Tab-separated table of C-alpha atoms and ligand atoms in Angstrom:
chain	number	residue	atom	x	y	z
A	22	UNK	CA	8.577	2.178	-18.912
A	23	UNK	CA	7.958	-1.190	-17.232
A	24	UNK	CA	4.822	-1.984	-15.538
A	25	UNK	CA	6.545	-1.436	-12.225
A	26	UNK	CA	7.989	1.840	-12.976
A	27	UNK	CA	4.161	2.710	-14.737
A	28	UNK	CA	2.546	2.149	-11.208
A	29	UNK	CA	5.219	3.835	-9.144
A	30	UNK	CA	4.997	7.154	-11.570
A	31	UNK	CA	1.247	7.148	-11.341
A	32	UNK	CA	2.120	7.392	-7.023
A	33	UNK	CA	4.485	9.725	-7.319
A	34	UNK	CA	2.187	12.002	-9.823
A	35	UNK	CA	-0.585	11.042	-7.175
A	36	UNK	CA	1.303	12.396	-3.948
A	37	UNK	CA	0.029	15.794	-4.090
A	38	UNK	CA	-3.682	14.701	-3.106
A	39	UNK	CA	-2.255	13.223	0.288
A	40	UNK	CA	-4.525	15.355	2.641
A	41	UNK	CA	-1.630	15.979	5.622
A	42	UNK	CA	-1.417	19.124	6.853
A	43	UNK	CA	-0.558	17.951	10.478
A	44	UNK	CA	2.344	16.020	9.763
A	45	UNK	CA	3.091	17.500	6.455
A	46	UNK	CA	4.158	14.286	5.521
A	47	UNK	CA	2.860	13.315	2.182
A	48	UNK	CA	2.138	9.660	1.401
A	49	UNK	CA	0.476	7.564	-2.230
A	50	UNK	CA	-0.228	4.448	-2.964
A	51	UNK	CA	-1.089	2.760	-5.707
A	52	UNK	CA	-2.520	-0.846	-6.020
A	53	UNK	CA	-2.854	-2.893	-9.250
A	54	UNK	CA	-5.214	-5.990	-9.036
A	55	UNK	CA	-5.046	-9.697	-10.766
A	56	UNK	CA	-8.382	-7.931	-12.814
A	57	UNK	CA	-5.658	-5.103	-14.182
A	58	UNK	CA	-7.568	-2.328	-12.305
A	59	UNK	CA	-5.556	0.041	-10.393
A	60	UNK	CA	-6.658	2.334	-7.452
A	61	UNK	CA	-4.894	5.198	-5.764
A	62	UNK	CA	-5.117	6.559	-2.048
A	63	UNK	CA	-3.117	9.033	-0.233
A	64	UNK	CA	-2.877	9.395	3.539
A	65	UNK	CA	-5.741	11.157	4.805
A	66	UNK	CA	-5.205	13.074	8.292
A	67	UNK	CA	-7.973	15.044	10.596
A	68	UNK	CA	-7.809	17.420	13.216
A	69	UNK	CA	-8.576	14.989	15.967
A	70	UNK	CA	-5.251	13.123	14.939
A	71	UNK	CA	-6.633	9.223	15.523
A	72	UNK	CA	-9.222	9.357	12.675
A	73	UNK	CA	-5.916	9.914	10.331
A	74	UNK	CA	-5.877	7.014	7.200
A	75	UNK	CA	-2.669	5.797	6.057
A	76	UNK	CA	-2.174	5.693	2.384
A	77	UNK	CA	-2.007	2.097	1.965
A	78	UNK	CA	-5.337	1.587	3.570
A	79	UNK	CA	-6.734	4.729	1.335
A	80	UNK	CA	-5.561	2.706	-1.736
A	81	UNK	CA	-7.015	-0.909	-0.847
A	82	UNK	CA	-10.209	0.299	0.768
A	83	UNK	CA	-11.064	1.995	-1.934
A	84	UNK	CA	-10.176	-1.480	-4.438
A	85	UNK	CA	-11.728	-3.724	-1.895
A	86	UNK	CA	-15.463	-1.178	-2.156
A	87	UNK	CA	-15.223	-1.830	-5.521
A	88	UNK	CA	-14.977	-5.499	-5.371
A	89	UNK	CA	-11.403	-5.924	-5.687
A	90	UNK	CA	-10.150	-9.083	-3.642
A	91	UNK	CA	-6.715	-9.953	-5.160
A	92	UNK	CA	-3.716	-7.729	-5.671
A	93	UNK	CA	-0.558	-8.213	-7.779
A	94	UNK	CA	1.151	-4.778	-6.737
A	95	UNK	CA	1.237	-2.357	-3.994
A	96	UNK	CA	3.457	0.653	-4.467
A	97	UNK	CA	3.857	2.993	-1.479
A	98	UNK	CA	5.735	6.301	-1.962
A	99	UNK	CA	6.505	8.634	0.874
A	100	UNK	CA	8.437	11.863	1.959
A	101	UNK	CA	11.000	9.709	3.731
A	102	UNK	CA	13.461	7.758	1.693
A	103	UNK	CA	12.292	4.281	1.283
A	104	UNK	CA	8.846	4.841	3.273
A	105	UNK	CA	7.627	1.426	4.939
A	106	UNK	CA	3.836	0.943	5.704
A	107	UNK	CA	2.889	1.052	9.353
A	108	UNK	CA	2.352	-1.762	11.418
A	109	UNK	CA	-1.399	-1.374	11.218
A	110	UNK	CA	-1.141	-1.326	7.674
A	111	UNK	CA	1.042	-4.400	7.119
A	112	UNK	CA	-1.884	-6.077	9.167
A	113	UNK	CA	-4.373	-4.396	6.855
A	114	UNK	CA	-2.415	-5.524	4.129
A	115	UNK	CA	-1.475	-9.240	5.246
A	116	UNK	CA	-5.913	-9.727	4.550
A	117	UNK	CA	-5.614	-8.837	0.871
A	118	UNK	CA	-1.950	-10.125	-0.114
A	119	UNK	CA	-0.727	-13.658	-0.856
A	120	UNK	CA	2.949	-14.455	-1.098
A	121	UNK	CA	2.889	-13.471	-5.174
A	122	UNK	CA	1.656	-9.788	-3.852
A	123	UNK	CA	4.433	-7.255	-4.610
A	124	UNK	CA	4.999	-4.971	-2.462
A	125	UNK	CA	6.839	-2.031	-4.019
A	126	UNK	CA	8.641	0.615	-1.861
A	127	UNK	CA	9.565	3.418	-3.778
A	128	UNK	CA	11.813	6.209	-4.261
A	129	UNK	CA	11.789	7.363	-7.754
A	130	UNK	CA	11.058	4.988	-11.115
A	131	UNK	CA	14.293	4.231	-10.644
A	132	UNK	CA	15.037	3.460	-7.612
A	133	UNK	CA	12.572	1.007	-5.504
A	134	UNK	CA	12.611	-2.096	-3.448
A	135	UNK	CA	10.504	-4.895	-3.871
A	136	UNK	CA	8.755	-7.485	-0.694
A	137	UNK	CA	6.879	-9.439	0.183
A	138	UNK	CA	4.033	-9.367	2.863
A	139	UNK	CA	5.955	-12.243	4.427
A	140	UNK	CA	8.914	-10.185	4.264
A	141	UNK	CA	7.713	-7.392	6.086
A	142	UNK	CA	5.003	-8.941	8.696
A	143	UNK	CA	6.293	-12.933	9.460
A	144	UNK	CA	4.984	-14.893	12.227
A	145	UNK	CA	1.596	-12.798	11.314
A	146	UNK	CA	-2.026	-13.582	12.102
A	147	UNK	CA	-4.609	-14.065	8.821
A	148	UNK	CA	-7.196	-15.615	8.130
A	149	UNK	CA	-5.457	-18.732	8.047
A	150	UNK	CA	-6.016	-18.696	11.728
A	151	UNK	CA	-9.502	-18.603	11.847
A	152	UNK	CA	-10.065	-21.738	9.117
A	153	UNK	CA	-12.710	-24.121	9.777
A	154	UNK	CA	-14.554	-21.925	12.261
B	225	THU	N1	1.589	7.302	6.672
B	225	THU	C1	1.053	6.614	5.622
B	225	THU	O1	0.075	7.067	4.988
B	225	THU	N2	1.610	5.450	5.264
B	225	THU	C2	2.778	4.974	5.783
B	225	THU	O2	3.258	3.975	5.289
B	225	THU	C3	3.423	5.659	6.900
B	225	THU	C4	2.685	6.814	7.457
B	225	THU	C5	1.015	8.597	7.003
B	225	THU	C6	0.246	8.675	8.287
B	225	THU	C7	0.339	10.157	8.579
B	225	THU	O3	-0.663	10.840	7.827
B	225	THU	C8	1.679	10.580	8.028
B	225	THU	O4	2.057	9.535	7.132
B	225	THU	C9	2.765	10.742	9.091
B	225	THU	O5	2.812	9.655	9.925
């Protein structure tokens, strides 16, 4: 097993923690950092709907708390075949990655996609932006 196909069973092993029983839609991530620590998160919904956390954000928040700044991989698995992050989490993501950051969508160990954060947010607002302020 290749360090890609490590991570992406680890999600899929992970998926059954996703707290979603409003959408029944079950979502993992898994983030390695530049350290070599990885950190899971599953989607995390709530009765009032708006409070729901996506995976992705699950996963980082949880790296970033433990003083986690720089990530080589984030594998997202979903219910849906080949599950993209949500716009607010490409934004959420576009903070943390740099253009070396794989992102890994992912069906099965065998089957997955690989992007970038430019790929999948371009033209997008970062920190960059608010240099020299
Ligand atoms: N969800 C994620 O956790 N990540 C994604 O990339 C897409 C959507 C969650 C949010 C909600 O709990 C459920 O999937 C259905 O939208």
């Amino acid at each position: 097993m290749n360090e890609i196909e490590y991570l992406i069973d680890i999600a899929l092993k992970n998926k059954n923690n996703s707290y979603s029983p409003y959408s029944n839609f079950k979502v993992s991530c898994v983030v390695k950092t530049k350290s070599g620590a990885i950190y899971k998160g599953v989607n995390i919904e709530n009765a009032a709907y708006s409070p729901s956390l996506c995976a992705e954000r699950s996963a980082l928040s949880s790296a970033i708390s433990e003083g986690e700044r720089e990530f080589l991989y984030i594998v997202i698995t979903g219910d849906s075949h080949d599950t993209f992050p949500c716009g607010v989490c490409r934004q959420f993501i576009r903070e943390f990655a740099d253009d070396k950051t794989k992102i890994i969508i992912a069906n099965s160990i065998d089957d997955y996609q690989i992007f970038t954060i430019e790929d999948l947010l371009p033209h997008s607002f970062s920190n960059k932006d608010l240099e020299n302020r």
